Coordinates of C-alpha atoms and ligand atoms in Angstrom, one line a residue:
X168 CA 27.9 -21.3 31.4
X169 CA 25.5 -20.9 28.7
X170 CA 22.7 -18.5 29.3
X171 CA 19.6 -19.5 28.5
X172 CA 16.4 -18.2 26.9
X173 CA 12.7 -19.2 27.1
X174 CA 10.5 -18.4 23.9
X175 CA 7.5 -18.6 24.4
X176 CA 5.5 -19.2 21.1
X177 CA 8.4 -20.4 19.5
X178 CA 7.2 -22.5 17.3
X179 CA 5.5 -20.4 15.1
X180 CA 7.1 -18.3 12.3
X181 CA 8.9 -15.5 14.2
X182 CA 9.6 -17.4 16.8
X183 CA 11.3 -20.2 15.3
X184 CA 13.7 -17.9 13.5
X185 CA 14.5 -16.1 16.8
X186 CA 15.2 -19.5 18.1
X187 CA 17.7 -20.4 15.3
X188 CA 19.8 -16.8 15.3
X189 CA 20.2 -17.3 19.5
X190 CA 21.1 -20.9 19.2
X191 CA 23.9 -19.7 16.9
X192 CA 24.7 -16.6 18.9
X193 CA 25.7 -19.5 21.7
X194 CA 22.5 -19.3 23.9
X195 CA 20.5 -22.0 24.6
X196 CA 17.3 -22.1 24.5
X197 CA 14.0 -23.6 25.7
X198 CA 11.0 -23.4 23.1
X199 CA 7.9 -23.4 24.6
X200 CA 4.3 -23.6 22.7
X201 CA 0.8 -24.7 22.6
X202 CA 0.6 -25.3 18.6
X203 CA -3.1 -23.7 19.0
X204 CA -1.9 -21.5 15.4
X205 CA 0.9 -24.2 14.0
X206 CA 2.1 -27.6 13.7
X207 CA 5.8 -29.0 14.4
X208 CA 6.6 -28.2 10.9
X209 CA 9.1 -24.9 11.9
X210 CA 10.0 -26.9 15.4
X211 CA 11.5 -29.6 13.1
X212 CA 13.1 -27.7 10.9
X213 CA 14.7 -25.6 13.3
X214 CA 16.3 -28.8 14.8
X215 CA 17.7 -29.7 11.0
X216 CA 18.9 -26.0 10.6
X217 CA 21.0 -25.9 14.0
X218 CA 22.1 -29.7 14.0
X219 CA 20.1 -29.4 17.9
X220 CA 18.1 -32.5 17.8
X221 CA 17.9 -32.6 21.3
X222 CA 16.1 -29.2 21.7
X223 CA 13.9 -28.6 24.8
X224 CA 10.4 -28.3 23.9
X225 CA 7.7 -27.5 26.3
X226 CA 4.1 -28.4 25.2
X227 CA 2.1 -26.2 27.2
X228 CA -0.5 -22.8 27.2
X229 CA 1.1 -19.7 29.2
X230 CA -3.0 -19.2 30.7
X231 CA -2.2 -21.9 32.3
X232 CA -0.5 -20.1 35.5
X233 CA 0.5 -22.7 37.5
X234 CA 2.6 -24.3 34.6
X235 CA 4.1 -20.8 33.6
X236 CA 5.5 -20.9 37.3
X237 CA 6.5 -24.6 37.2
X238 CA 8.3 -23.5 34.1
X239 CA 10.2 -20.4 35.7
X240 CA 10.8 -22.4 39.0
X241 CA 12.0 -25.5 37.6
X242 CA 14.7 -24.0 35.2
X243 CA 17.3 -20.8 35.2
X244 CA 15.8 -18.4 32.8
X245 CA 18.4 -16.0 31.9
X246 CA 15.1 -14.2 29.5
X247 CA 11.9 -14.4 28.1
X248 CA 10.9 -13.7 24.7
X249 CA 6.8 -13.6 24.8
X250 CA 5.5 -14.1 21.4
X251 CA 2.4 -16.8 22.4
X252 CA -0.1 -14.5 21.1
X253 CA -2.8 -14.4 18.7
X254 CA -2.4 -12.4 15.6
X255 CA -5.3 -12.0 13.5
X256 CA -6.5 -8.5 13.4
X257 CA -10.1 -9.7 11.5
X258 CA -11.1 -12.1 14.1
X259 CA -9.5 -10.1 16.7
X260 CA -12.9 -7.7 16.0
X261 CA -15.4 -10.8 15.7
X262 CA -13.7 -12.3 18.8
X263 CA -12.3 -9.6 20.9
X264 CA -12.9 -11.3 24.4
X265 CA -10.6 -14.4 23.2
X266 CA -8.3 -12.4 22.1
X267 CA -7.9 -10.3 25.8
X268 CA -8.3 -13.5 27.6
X269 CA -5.5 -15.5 25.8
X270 CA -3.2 -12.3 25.3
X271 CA -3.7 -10.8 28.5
X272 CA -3.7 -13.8 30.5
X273 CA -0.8 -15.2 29.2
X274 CA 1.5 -12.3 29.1
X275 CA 0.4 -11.6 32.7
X276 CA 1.5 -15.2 33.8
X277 CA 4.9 -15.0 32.2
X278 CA 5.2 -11.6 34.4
X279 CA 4.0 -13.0 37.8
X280 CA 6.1 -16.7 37.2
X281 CA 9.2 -14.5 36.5
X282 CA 8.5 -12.6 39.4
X283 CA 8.2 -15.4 41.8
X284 CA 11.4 -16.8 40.4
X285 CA 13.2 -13.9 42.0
X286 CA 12.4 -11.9 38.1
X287 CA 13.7 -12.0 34.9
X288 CA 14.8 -9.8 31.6
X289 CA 11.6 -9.7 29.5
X290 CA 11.5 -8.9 25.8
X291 CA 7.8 -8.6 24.5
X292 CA 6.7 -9.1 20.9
X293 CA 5.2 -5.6 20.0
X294 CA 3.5 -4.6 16.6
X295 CA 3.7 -0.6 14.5
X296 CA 0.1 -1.5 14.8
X297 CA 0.7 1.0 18.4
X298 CA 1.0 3.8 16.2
X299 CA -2.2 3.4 14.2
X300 CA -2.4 5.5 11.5
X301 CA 0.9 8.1 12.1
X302 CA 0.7 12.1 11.5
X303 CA 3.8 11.7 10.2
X304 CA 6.1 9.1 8.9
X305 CA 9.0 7.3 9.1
X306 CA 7.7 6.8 13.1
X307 CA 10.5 7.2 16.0
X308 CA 9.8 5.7 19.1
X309 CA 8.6 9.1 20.6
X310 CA 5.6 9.2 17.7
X311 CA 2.4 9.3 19.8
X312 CA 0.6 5.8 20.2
X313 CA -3.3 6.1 18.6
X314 CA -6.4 4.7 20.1
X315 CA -6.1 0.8 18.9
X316 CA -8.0 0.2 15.9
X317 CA -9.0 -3.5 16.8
X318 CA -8.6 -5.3 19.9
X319 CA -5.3 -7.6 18.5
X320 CA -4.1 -3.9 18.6
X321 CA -4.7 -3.2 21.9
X322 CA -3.5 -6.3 23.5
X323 CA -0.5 -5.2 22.1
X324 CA -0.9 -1.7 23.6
X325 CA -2.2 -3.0 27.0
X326 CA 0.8 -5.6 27.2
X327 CA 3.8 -3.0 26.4
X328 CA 1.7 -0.9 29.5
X329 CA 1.3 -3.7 31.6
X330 CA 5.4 -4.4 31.3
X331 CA 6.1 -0.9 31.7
X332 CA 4.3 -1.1 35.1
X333 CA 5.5 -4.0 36.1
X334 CA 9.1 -3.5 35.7
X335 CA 8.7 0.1 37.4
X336 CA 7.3 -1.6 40.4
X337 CA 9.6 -4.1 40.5
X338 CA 12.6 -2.6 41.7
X339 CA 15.2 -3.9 39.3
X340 CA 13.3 -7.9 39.3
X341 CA 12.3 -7.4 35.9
X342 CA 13.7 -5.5 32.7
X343 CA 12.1 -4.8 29.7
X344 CA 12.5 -4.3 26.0
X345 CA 9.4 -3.9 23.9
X346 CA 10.3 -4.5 19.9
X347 CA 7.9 -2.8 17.9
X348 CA 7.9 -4.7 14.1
X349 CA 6.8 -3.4 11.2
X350 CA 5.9 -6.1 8.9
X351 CA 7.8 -9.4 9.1
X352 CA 7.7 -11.2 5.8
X353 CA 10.2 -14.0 3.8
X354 CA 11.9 -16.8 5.4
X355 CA 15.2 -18.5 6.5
X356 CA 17.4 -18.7 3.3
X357 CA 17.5 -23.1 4.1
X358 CA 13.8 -23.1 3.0
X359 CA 13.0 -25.1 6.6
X360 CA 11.5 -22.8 8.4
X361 CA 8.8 -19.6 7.0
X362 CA 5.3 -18.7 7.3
X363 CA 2.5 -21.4 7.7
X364 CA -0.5 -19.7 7.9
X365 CA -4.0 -21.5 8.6
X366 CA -6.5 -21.4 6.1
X367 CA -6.7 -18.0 3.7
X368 CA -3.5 -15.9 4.6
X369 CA -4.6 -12.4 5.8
X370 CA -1.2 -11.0 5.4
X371 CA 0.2 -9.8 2.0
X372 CA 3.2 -12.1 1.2
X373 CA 1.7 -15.5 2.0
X374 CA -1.4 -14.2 -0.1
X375 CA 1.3 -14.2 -2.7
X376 CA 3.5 -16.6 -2.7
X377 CA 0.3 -18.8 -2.7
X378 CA -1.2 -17.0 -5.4
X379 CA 1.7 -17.6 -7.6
X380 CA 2.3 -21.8 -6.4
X381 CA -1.9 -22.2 -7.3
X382 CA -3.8 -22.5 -3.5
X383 CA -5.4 -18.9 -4.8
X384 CA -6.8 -18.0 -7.8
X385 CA -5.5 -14.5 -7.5
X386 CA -4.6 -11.5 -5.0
X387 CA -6.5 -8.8 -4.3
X388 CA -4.4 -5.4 -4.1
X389 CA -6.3 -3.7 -1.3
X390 CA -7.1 0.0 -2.9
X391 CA -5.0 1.4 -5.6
X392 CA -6.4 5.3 -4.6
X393 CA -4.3 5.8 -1.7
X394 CA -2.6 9.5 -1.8
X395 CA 0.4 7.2 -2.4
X396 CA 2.7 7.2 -5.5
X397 CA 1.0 4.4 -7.3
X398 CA -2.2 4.4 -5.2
X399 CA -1.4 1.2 -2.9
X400 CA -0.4 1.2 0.5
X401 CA 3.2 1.9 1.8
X402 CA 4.8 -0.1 4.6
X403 CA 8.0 -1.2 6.0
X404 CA 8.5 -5.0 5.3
X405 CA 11.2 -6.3 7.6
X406 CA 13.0 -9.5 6.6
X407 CA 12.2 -12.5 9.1
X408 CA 15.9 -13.8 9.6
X409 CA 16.7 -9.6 10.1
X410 CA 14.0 -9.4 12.2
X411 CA 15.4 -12.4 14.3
X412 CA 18.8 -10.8 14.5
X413 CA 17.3 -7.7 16.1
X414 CA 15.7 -10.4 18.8
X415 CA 19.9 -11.2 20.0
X416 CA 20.9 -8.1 20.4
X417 CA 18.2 -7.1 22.2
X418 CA 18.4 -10.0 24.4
X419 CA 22.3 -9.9 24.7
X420 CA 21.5 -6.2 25.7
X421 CA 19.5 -6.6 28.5
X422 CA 21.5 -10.2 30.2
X423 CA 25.0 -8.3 29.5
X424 CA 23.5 -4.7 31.3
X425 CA 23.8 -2.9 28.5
X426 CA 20.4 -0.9 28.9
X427 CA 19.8 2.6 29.7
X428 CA 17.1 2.5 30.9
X429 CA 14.7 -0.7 32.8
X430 CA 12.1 -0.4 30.3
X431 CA 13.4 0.4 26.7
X432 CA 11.5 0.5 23.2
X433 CA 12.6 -0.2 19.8
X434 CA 11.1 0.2 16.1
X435 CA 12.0 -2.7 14.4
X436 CA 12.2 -2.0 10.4
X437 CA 14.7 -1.2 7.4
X438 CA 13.4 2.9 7.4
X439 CA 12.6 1.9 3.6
X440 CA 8.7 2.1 2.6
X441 CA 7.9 -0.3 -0.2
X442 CA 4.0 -0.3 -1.4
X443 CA 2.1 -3.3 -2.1
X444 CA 2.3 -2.8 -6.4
X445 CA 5.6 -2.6 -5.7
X446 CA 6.1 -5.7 -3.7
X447 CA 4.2 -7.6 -6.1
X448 CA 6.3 -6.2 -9.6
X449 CA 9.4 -7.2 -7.1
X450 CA 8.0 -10.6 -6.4
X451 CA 7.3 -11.4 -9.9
X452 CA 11.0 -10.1 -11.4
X453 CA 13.0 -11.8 -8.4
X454 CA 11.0 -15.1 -9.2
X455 CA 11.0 -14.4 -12.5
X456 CA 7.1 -14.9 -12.7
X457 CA 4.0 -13.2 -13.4
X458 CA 1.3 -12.6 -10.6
X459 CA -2.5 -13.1 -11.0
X460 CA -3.8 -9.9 -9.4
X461 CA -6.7 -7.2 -9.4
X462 CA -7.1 -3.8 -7.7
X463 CA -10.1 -4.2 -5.2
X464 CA -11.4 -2.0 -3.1
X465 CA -9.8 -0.4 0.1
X466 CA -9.6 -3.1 3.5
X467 CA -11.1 -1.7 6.5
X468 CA -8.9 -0.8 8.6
X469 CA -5.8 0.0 6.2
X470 CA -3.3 2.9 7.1
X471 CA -2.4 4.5 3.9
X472 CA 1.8 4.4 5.1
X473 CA 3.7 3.4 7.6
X474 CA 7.5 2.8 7.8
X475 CA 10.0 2.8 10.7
X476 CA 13.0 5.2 11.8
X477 CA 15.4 2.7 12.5
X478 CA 18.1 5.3 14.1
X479 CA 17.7 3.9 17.6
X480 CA 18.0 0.2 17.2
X481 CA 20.8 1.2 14.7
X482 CA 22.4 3.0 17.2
X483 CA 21.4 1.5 20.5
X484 CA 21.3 -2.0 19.6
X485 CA 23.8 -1.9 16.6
X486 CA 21.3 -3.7 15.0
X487 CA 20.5 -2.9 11.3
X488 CA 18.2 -4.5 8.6
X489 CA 20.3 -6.3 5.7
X490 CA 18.8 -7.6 3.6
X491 CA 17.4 -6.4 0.3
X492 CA 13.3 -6.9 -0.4
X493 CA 14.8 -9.5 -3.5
X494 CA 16.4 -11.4 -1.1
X495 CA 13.6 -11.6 1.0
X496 CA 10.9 -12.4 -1.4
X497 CA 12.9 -15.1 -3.3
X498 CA 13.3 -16.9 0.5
X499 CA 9.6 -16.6 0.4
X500 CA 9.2 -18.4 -2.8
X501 CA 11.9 -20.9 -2.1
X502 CA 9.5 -21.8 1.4
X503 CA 6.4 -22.1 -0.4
X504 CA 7.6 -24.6 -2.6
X505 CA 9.2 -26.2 -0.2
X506 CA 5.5 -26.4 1.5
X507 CA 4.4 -28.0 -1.6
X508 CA 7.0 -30.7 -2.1
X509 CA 5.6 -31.5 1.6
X510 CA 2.4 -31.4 0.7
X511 CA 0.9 -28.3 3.0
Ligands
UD1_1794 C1 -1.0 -6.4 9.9 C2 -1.3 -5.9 11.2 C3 -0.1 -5.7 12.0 C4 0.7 -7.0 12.0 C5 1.0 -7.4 10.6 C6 1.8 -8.6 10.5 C7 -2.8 -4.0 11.8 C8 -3.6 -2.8 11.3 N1 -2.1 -4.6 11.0 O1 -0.3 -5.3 9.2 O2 -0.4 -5.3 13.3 O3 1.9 -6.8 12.8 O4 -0.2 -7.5 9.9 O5 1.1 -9.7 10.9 O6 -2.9 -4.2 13.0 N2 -2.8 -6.5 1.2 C9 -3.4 -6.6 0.0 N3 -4.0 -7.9 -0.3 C10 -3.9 -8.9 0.6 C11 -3.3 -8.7 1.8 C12 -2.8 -7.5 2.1 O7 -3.5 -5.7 -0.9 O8 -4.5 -10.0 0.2 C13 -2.2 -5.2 1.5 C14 -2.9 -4.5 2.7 O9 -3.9 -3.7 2.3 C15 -1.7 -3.6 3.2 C16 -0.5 -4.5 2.9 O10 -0.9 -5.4 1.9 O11 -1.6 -2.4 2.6 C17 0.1 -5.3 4.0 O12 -1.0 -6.0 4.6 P1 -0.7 -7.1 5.8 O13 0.4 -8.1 5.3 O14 -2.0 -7.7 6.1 O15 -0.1 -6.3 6.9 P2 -0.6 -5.0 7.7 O16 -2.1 -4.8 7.5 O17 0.3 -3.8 7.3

């Protein structure tokens, strides 16, 4: 029998990838979402990608407890994949108790409904944000977590805690794999599914890809006097559909008893650092276009570099990032339009 998978969030842009790459890896899945940060857009399109026009969807809000529980009681939930979260670092600061409540609350209800279901494997959504700005780079897993420079960041650090505790106490109920991504960008190679971001994009590539399709006038490069090569920021962009992959085996992992230990953590990136000039001069020679953009000063906030040692997942998981930042950005471009002919 199939085994099957609840995502929770799934409708949104990492989630719905994830939910294509284990519907073809032969699980079967159960998307569950509130839409408070995306439309049906990426649900639709993941039906059209994997021919699953019948695929479960739950509308519902994981702070809701009681239907977290009716959720876990009411089906056989082989693992969780908790993504429902919000994202935005910015607001995080100007709204730091919603961001706790909704985080926190709904990461805690996924726990306890698991629990009550007699427990659960439980893969949690993690960010590099954990390692704020590194001493040293590419990070391992063993690199020191900093102090959380916003409170998005620490929900993030509080959650892979809270799981951490959880499983420990729960004497073999629960198991737990924290992915720590570096930064997801791009989108499946069919165009249907990418990034929808509400409003102005706070993340780099959507800033782009918009730039270059008209919404925005032009991209501000964050600071261009970084002690960096060229002066911009370096970080580790991760290819969605990679990204995804990394989701299956990590999964697969935990529901075939594969882990060492009942907690585990992996860095999720290509080990490659890539700065933010030269992202764009990539974007613009894949595409074969030319970008509107302007240095500008620093963002608060900014680490200077940050990129992943992948050896673990490589060698754990056998997981490995593929494909090249070309690739990636032209899947990007290929989405955005796509989001035009539909109008959004
Ligand atoms: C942020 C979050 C991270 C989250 C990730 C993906 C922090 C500190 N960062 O990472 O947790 O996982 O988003 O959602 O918590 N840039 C520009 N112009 C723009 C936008 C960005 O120059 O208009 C630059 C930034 O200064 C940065 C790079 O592009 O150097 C990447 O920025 P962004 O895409 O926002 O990701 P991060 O800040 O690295």
């Amino acid at each position: 029998m199939k085994k099957t998978v609840l995502v929770s969030g799934g409708a949104g842009f990492i989630g719905s990838h994830v939910t294509v790459e284990l519907l073809q890896a032969g699980y079967e899945v159960i998307v569950a979402d509130n839409f408070s940060n995306c439309d049906t857009t990426c649900f639709e399109g993941v039906k059209k990608i994997t021919g699953r026009v019948d695929l479960p969807l739950v509308k519902m809000d994981f702070c809701d407890a009681a239907a977290a529980e009716r959720l876990f009681a009411e089906n056989r939930i082989d693992a969780v994949i908790h993504f429902a979260a919000f994202k935005a670092v910015g607001e995080s600061v100007a709204k730091p108790l919603m961001y706790y409540k909704n985080n926190l609350q709904s990461f805690l209800n996924v726990l306890e409904a698991a629990e009550k279901a007699g427990g659960c494997n439980v893969l949690f959504s993690s960010s590099a944000t954990v390692y704020g700005e590194p001493d040293t780079v590419p990070v391992t897993e063993k690199t020191p977590r900093k102090p959380a420079t916003s409170p998005y960041g620490n929900t993030k650090q509080m959650c892979e805690d809270i799981l951490r505790d959880a499983v420990k106490a729960s004497e073999g109920r629960l198991k737990g794999i924290l992915l720590r991504y570096f930064n997801p960008i791009g989108a499946h190679p069919s165009a249907l599914i990418g990034e929808l971001p509400r409003g102005v994009p706070n993340n780099l590539v959507p800033f782009i890809t918009q730039t270059a399709i008209g919404k925005r006038e032009c991209l501000s490069i964050f600071g261009n006097d970084y002690p960096t090569p060229d002066g911009t920021c370096l970080r580790d962009y991760i290819d969605i559909v990679d990204l995804a992959k990394a989701h299956v085996c990590a999964v697969s992992r935990m529901i075939d008893g594969k882990m060492k230990e009942d907690c585990e953590v992996f860095n999720i990136g290509t080990g490659r650092p890539v700065s933010v000039l030269e992202l764009v001069n990539a974007f613009e020679k894949v595409n074969g276009l030319k970008l509107n953009y302007k240095f500008a000063p620093r963002r608060a906030g900014d680490v200077t570099a940050i990129w992943a040692d992948p050896t673990l997942a490589n060698e754990e998981m056998g997981w490995k990032a593929e494909r090249s930042v070309e690739q990636t950005l032209a899947a990007a471009w290929a989405w955005e339009r796509h989001l035009h002919e539909l109008g959004l």
